[in-house]
Amino acid sequence: QVQLVESGGGSAQPGESLRLSCVASGSILSINAMSWYRQAPGKERELVAGITSGNSPTYADSVKGRFTISRDNAKNVAYLQMNGLSPEDTAVYYCYAGVRLWSGSVHGYWGQGTQVTVSS
């Protein structure tokens, strides 16, 4: 019914930047909050940043001042601009969205994840 597809991951050196994108498609009436999570090897998945449908963002303390989340409601896209990357940011990054379907029901969906590796 709904697919979330992330892109923009890859390798970067410390201090560099990457921009992740998450495109939602399918039987979407509207999207509530959209969020980015990450999971490093051997660690639990953690919330990195979230943004409401009204474009109000929240950030994990570890990324405040370095990462910026944004969205384009017309295109059903969320972005995560990551600046000042450090090796501690290495993880698989997942997009999550709360979606209201044309049927009226609301469901949460995950993307497949995109790998971000930061090393010198």
Tab-separated table of N, CA and C in Angstrom:
chain	number	residue	atom	x	y	z
A	1	GLN	N	0.819	-1.207	0.000
A	1	GLN	CA	0.000	0.000	0.000
A	1	GLN	C	0.854	1.259	0.000
A	2	VAL	N	1.844	1.303	0.889
A	2	VAL	CA	2.723	2.452	0.988
A	2	VAL	C	4.166	1.978	1.017
A	3	GLN	N	4.982	2.655	0.276
A	3	GLN	CA	6.415	2.371	0.279
A	3	GLN	C	7.193	3.619	0.646
A	4	LEU	N	8.224	3.430	1.456
A	4	LEU	CA	9.179	4.491	1.766
A	4	LEU	C	10.524	4.051	1.196
A	5	VAL	N	11.121	4.902	0.405
A	5	VAL	CA	12.390	4.577	-0.216
A	5	VAL	C	13.408	5.646	0.157
A	6	GLU	N	14.469	5.208	0.833
A	6	GLU	CA	15.540	6.125	1.216
A	6	GLU	C	16.641	6.123	0.154
A	7	SER	N	17.332	7.219	0.069
A	7	SER	CA	18.493	7.318	-0.809
A	7	SER	C	19.435	8.370	-0.247
A	8	GLY	N	20.648	8.397	-0.780
A	8	GLY	CA	21.608	9.415	-0.387
A	8	GLY	C	22.678	8.949	0.574
A	9	GLY	N	22.578	7.723	1.037
A	9	GLY	CA	23.615	7.214	1.924
A	9	GLY	C	24.896	6.940	1.168
A	10	GLY	N	25.921	6.584	1.906
A	10	GLY	CA	27.202	6.290	1.294
A	10	GLY	C	28.325	6.496	2.276
A	11	SER	N	29.509	6.728	1.736
A	11	SER	CA	30.696	6.919	2.571
A	11	SER	C	31.093	8.382	2.607
A	12	ALA	N	31.591	8.794	3.734
A	12	ALA	CA	32.055	10.167	3.895
A	12	ALA	C	33.217	10.179	4.871
A	13	GLN	N	34.022	11.201	4.774
A	13	GLN	CA	35.110	11.391	5.730
A	13	GLN	C	34.623	12.283	6.863
A	14	PRO	N	35.233	12.197	8.009
A	14	PRO	CA	34.835	13.063	9.126
A	14	PRO	C	34.819	14.526	8.717
A	15	GLY	N	33.746	15.199	9.110
A	15	GLY	CA	33.578	16.601	8.769
A	15	GLY	C	32.809	16.857	7.497
A	16	GLU	N	32.635	15.843	6.690
A	16	GLU	CA	31.912	16.015	5.439
A	16	GLU	C	30.399	15.948	5.661
A	17	SER	N	29.670	16.091	4.570
A	17	SER	CA	28.205	16.140	4.630
A	17	SER	C	27.592	15.098	3.706
A	18	LEU	N	26.407	14.657	4.079
A	18	LEU	CA	25.562	13.826	3.231
A	18	LEU	C	24.126	14.294	3.390
A	19	ARG	N	23.339	14.061	2.366
A	19	ARG	CA	21.918	14.397	2.423
A	19	ARG	C	21.117	13.165	2.078
A	20	LEU	N	20.271	12.758	3.020
A	20	LEU	CA	19.397	11.623	2.808
A	20	LEU	C	18.022	12.092	2.354
A	21	SER	N	17.401	11.283	1.521
A	21	SER	CA	16.035	11.556	1.075
A	21	SER	C	15.160	10.343	1.355
A	22	CYS	N	13.910	10.593	1.621
A	22	CYS	CA	12.930	9.523	1.846
A	22	CYS	C	11.667	9.899	1.082
A	23	VAL	N	11.339	9.085	0.105
A	23	VAL	CA	10.160	9.334	-0.727
A	23	VAL	C	9.077	8.327	-0.374
A	24	ALA	N	7.909	8.826	-0.067
A	24	ALA	CA	6.759	7.974	0.235
A	24	ALA	C	5.845	7.919	-0.978
A	25	SER	N	5.355	6.713	-1.278
A	25	SER	CA	4.443	6.550	-2.406
A	25	SER	C	3.404	5.495	-2.070
A	26	GLY	N	2.284	5.556	-2.780
A	26	GLY	CA	1.226	4.577	-2.557
A	26	GLY	C	-0.106	5.253	-2.288
A	27	SER	N	-0.951	4.570	-1.549
A	27	SER	CA	-2.315	5.038	-1.292
A	27	SER	C	-2.342	6.032	-0.133
A	28	ILE	N	-1.684	7.164	-0.356
A	28	ILE	CA	-1.468	8.148	0.705
A	28	ILE	C	-2.473	9.279	0.613
A	29	LEU	N	-3.212	9.477	1.678
A	29	LEU	CA	-4.087	10.647	1.764
A	29	LEU	C	-3.300	11.811	2.366
A	30	SER	N	-2.597	11.512	3.432
A	30	SER	CA	-1.749	12.521	4.064
A	30	SER	C	-0.706	11.820	4.922
A	31	ILE	N	0.349	12.553	5.225
A	31	ILE	CA	1.406	12.011	6.069
A	31	ILE	C	1.507	12.854	7.324
A	32	ASN	N	1.485	12.217	8.448
A	32	ASN	CA	1.651	12.920	9.717
A	32	ASN	C	3.142	13.173	9.938
A	33	ALA	N	3.671	12.778	11.052
A	33	ALA	CA	5.093	12.999	11.298
A	33	ALA	C	5.945	12.080	10.444
A	34	MET	N	7.104	12.590	10.070
A	34	MET	CA	8.115	11.785	9.394
A	34	MET	C	9.377	11.851	10.249
A	35	SER	N	10.079	10.738	10.319
A	35	SER	CA	11.227	10.676	11.210
A	35	SER	C	12.372	9.907	10.557
A	36	TRP	N	13.546	10.191	11.062
A	36	TRP	CA	14.735	9.415	10.696
A	36	TRP	C	15.258	8.723	11.958
A	37	TYR	N	15.509	7.446	11.818
A	37	TYR	CA	16.128	6.650	12.866
A	37	TYR	C	17.452	6.110	12.337
A	38	ARG	N	18.271	5.633	13.235
A	38	ARG	CA	19.500	4.968	12.803
A	38	ARG	C	19.810	3.809	13.740
A	39	GLN	N	20.520	2.855	13.192
A	39	GLN	CA	20.925	1.699	13.969
A	39	GLN	C	22.362	1.340	13.621
A	40	ALA	N	23.225	1.477	14.601
A	40	ALA	CA	24.616	1.104	14.440
A	40	ALA	C	24.789	-0.361	14.821
A	41	PRO	N	25.843	-0.995	14.332
A	41	PRO	CA	26.070	-2.411	14.650
A	41	PRO	C	26.123	-2.648	16.159
A	42	GLY	N	25.338	-3.605	16.608
A	42	GLY	CA	25.337	-3.957	18.018
A	42	GLY	C	24.570	-3.011	18.903
A	43	LYS	N	23.897	-2.040	18.307
A	43	LYS	CA	23.140	-1.073	19.098
A	43	LYS	C	21.675	-1.090	18.709
A	44	GLU	N	20.851	-0.524	19.584
A	44	GLU	CA	19.432	-0.434	19.294
A	44	GLU	C	19.159	0.713	18.319
A	45	ARG	N	18.047	0.602	17.611
A	45	ARG	CA	17.640	1.678	16.723
A	45	ARG	C	17.269	2.900	17.566
A	46	GLU	N	17.728	4.062	17.140
A	46	GLU	CA	17.470	5.280	17.895
A	46	GLU	C	16.912	6.366	16.979
A	47	LEU	N	16.105	7.224	17.582
A	47	LEU	CA	15.537	8.347	16.852
A	47	LEU	C	16.612	9.409	16.645
A	48	VAL	N	16.757	9.844	15.420
A	48	VAL	CA	17.710	10.895	15.088
A	48	VAL	C	17.014	12.255	14.989
A	49	ALA	N	15.915	12.291	14.238
A	49	ALA	CA	15.200	13.545	14.043
A	49	ALA	C	13.791	13.238	13.572
A	50	GLY	N	12.878	14.126	13.887
A	50	GLY	CA	11.513	13.989	13.440
A	50	GLY	C	10.947	15.330	13.043
A	51	ILE	N	9.925	15.320	12.218
A	51	ILE	CA	9.304	16.562	11.786
A	51	ILE	C	7.812	16.334	11.628
A	52	THR	N	7.025	17.252	12.169
A	52	THR	CA	5.575	17.129	12.084
A	52	THR	C	5.081	17.568	10.720
A	53	SER	N	3.808	17.350	10.482
A	53	SER	CA	3.212	17.794	9.224
A	53	SER	C	3.237	19.307	9.113
A	54	GLY	N	3.337	19.980	10.244
A	54	GLY	CA	3.439	21.432	10.247
A	54	GLY	C	4.867	21.931	10.237
A	55	ASN	N	5.813	21.034	9.960
A	55	ASN	CA	7.226	21.375	9.825
A	55	ASN	C	7.895	21.797	11.129
A	56	SER	N	7.477	21.220	12.227
A	56	SER	CA	8.138	21.450	13.507
A	56	SER	C	9.123	20.313	13.757
A	57	PRO	N	10.426	20.613	13.820
A	57	PRO	CA	11.415	19.541	13.957
A	57	PRO	C	11.819	19.266	15.401
A	58	THR	N	12.288	18.058	15.624
A	58	THR	CA	12.927	17.677	16.877
A	58	THR	C	14.177	16.877	16.535
A	59	TYR	N	15.170	16.938	17.423
A	59	TYR	CA	16.444	16.290	17.168
A	59	TYR	C	16.957	15.578	18.416
A	60	ALA	N	17.673	14.496	18.180
A	60	ALA	CA	18.430	13.877	19.261
A	60	ALA	C	19.563	14.821	19.648
A	61	ASP	N	19.924	14.803	20.907
A	61	ASP	CA	20.977	15.694	21.381
A	61	ASP	C	22.274	15.475	20.614
A	62	SER	N	22.522	14.253	20.199
A	62	SER	CA	23.785	13.923	19.548
A	62	SER	C	23.934	14.553	18.174
A	63	VAL	N	22.839	15.005	17.579
A	63	VAL	CA	22.912	15.565	16.219
A	63	VAL	C	22.497	17.027	16.152
A	64	LYS	N	22.054	17.582	17.266
A	64	LYS	CA	21.632	18.983	17.263
A	64	LYS	C	22.758	19.889	16.792
A	65	GLY	N	22.403	20.804	15.902
A	65	GLY	CA	23.391	21.729	15.376
A	65	GLY	C	24.168	21.188	14.188
A	66	ARG	N	24.044	19.898	13.920
A	66	ARG	CA	24.753	19.299	12.777
A	66	ARG	C	23.797	18.787	11.712
A	67	PHE	N	22.672	18.210	12.139
A	67	PHE	CA	21.702	17.632	11.211
A	67	PHE	C	20.482	18.535	11.110
A	68	THR	N	19.887	18.550	9.932
A	68	THR	CA	18.660	19.309	9.709
A	68	THR	C	17.656	18.438	8.972
A	69	ILE	N	16.476	18.305	9.556
A	69	ILE	CA	15.408	17.560	8.905
A	69	ILE	C	14.446	18.537	8.249
A	70	SER	N	13.953	18.171	7.090
A	70	SER	CA	12.977	18.997	6.387
A	70	SER	C	12.060	18.079	5.591
A	71	ARG	N	11.007	18.644	5.043
A	71	ARG	CA	10.083	17.848	4.249
A	71	ARG	C	9.403	18.705	3.206
A	72	ASP	N	8.964	18.038	2.163
A	72	ASP	CA	8.179	18.667	1.103
A	72	ASP	C	6.863	17.918	1.067
A	73	ASN	N	5.845	18.508	1.660
A	73	ASN	CA	4.557	17.814	1.769
A	73	ASN	C	3.932	17.553	0.404
A	74	ALA	N	4.173	18.426	-0.536
A	74	ALA	CA	3.586	18.246	-1.867
A	74	ALA	C	4.167	17.028	-2.576
A	75	LYS	N	5.409	16.697	-2.242
A	75	LYS	CA	6.082	15.578	-2.897
A	75	LYS	C	6.175	14.347	-2.001
A	76	ASN	N	5.673	14.445	-0.783
A	76	ASN	CA	5.766	13.330	0.183
A	76	ASN	C	7.220	12.899	0.387
A	77	VAL	N	8.072	13.857	0.574
A	77	VAL	CA	9.504	13.609	0.737
A	77	VAL	C	10.001	14.226	2.035
A	78	ALA	N	10.873	13.502	2.687
A	78	ALA	CA	11.587	14.028	3.851
A	78	ALA	C	13.077	13.963	3.569
A	79	TYR	N	13.787	14.934	4.108
A	79	TYR	CA	15.224	15.007	3.904
A	79	TYR	C	15.933	15.046	5.259
A	80	LEU	N	17.156	14.576	5.254
A	80	LEU	CA	18.018	14.727	6.422
A	80	LEU	C	19.375	15.220	5.926
A	81	GLN	N	19.636	16.494	6.175
A	81	GLN	CA	20.926	17.072	5.832
A	81	GLN	C	21.873	16.825	6.998
A	82	MET	N	22.957	16.133	6.725
A	82	MET	CA	23.890	15.765	7.784
A	82	MET	C	25.227	16.450	7.530
A	83	ASN	N	25.556	17.386	8.378
A	83	ASN	CA	26.819	18.108	8.287
A	83	ASN	C	27.728	17.722	9.450
A	84	GLY	N	29.007	17.966	9.278
A	84	GLY	CA	29.938	17.674	10.350
A	84	GLY	C	29.908	16.226	10.790
A	85	LEU	N	29.876	15.320	9.826
A	85	LEU	CA	29.758	13.897	10.159
A	85	LEU	C	30.971	13.415	10.930
A	86	SER	N	30.723	12.482	11.821
A	86	SER	CA	31.775	11.851	12.611
A	86	SER	C	31.613	10.335	12.522
A	87	PRO	N	32.662	9.588	12.846
A	87	PRO	CA	32.535	8.113	12.799
A	87	PRO	C	31.385	7.591	13.657
A	88	GLU	N	31.021	8.320	14.697
A	88	GLU	CA	29.899	7.883	15.555
A	88	GLU	C	28.555	7.954	14.831
A	89	ASP	N	28.507	8.615	13.694
A	89	ASP	CA	27.271	8.688	12.908
A	89	ASP	C	27.120	7.496	11.975
A	90	THR	N	28.095	6.634	11.924
A	90	THR	CA	28.016	5.449	11.077
A	90	THR	C	26.888	4.542	11.535
A	91	ALA	N	25.984	4.241	10.629
A	91	ALA	CA	24.811	3.436	10.954
A	91	ALA	C	23.984	3.224	9.695
A	92	VAL	N	22.994	2.368	9.814
A	92	VAL	CA	21.955	2.297	8.792
A	92	VAL	C	20.867	3.279	9.210
A	93	TYR	N	20.490	4.145	8.305
A	93	TYR	CA	19.484	5.166	8.571
A	93	TYR	C	18.154	4.749	7.950
A	94	TYR	N	17.112	4.831	8.773
A	94	TYR	CA	15.783	4.421	8.358
A	94	TYR	C	14.816	5.604	8.421
A	95	CYS	N	13.949	5.642	7.453
A	95	CYS	CA	12.874	6.628	7.444
A	95	CYS	C	11.606	5.968	7.991
A	96	TYR	N	10.846	6.738	8.740
A	96	TYR	CA	9.570	6.256	9.282
A	96	TYR	C	8.519	7.333	9.071
A	97	ALA	N	7.319	6.913	8.686
A	97	ALA	CA	6.251	7.880	8.476
A	97	ALA	C	4.925	7.335	8.989
A	98	GLY	N	4.164	8.191	9.594
A	98	GLY	CA	2.794	7.873	9.970
A	98	GLY	C	1.876	8.329	8.851
A	99	VAL	N	1.199	7.410	8.198
A	99	VAL	CA	0.480	7.708	6.970
A	99	VAL	C	-1.023	7.463	7.145
A	100	ARG	N	-1.807	8.422	6.737
A	100	ARG	CA	-3.254	8.224	6.659
A	100	ARG	C	-3.563	7.795	5.231
A	101	LEU	N	-4.165	6.605	5.114
A	101	LEU	CA	-4.485	6.057	3.805
A	101	LEU	C	-5.795	6.630	3.281
A	102	TRP	N	-6.046	6.399	2.016
A	102	TRP	CA	-7.304	6.845	1.429
A	102	TRP	C	-8.493	6.171	2.113
A	103	SER	N	-8.272	5.005	2.700
A	103	SER	CA	-9.336	4.312	3.422
A	103	SER	C	-9.691	5.007	4.725
A	104	GLY	N	-8.821	5.890	5.176
A	104	GLY	CA	-9.035	6.611	6.426
A	104	GLY	C	-8.218	6.070	7.582
A	105	SER	N	-7.696	4.882	7.446
A	105	SER	CA	-6.892	4.306	8.525
A	105	SER	C	-5.487	4.899	8.536
A	106	VAL	N	-4.848	4.834	9.692
A	106	VAL	CA	-3.498	5.375	9.868
A	106	VAL	C	-2.552	4.248	10.235
A	107	HIS	N	-1.426	4.200	9.541
A	107	HIS	CA	-0.446	3.162	9.779
A	107	HIS	C	0.954	3.763	9.758
A	108	GLY	N	1.871	3.092	10.436
A	108	GLY	CA	3.267	3.479	10.401
A	108	GLY	C	4.028	2.613	9.420
A	109	TYR	N	4.932	3.232	8.684
A	109	TYR	CA	5.703	2.510	7.682
A	109	TYR	C	7.191	2.828	7.841
A	110	TRP	N	8.008	1.816	7.541
A	110	TRP	CA	9.455	1.963	7.571
A	110	TRP	C	10.033	1.822	6.164
A	111	GLY	N	11.097	2.551	5.918
A	111	GLY	CA	11.863	2.319	4.713
A	111	GLY	C	12.812	1.161	4.917
A	112	GLN	N	13.540	0.827	3.856
A	112	GLN	CA	14.434	-0.335	3.905
A	112	GLN	C	15.786	0.002	4.512
A	113	GLY	N	16.078	1.278	4.640
A	113	GLY	CA	17.332	1.698	5.252
A	113	GLY	C	18.393	2.031	4.221
A	114	THR	N	19.261	2.948	4.587
A	114	THR	CA	20.392	3.310	3.745
A	114	THR	C	21.629	3.430	4.636
A	115	GLN	N	22.714	2.858	4.177
A	115	GLN	CA	23.934	2.811	4.979
A	115	GLN	C	24.698	4.122	4.889
A	116	VAL	N	25.128	4.621	6.034
A	116	VAL	CA	26.012	5.782	6.114
A	116	VAL	C	27.267	5.342	6.861
A	117	THR	N	28.405	5.504	6.209
A	117	THR	CA	29.680	5.113	6.810
A	117	THR	C	30.618	6.317	6.822
A	118	VAL	N	31.098	6.656	7.998
A	118	VAL	CA	31.993	7.800	8.147
A	118	VAL	C	33.327	7.303	8.678
A	119	SER	N	34.348	7.469	7.880
A	119	SER	CA	35.680	7.032	8.293
A	119	SER	C	36.729	7.794	7.509
A	120	SER	N	37.900	7.859	8.088
A	120	SER	CA	39.004	8.542	7.421
A	120	SER	C	39.889	7.525	6.697
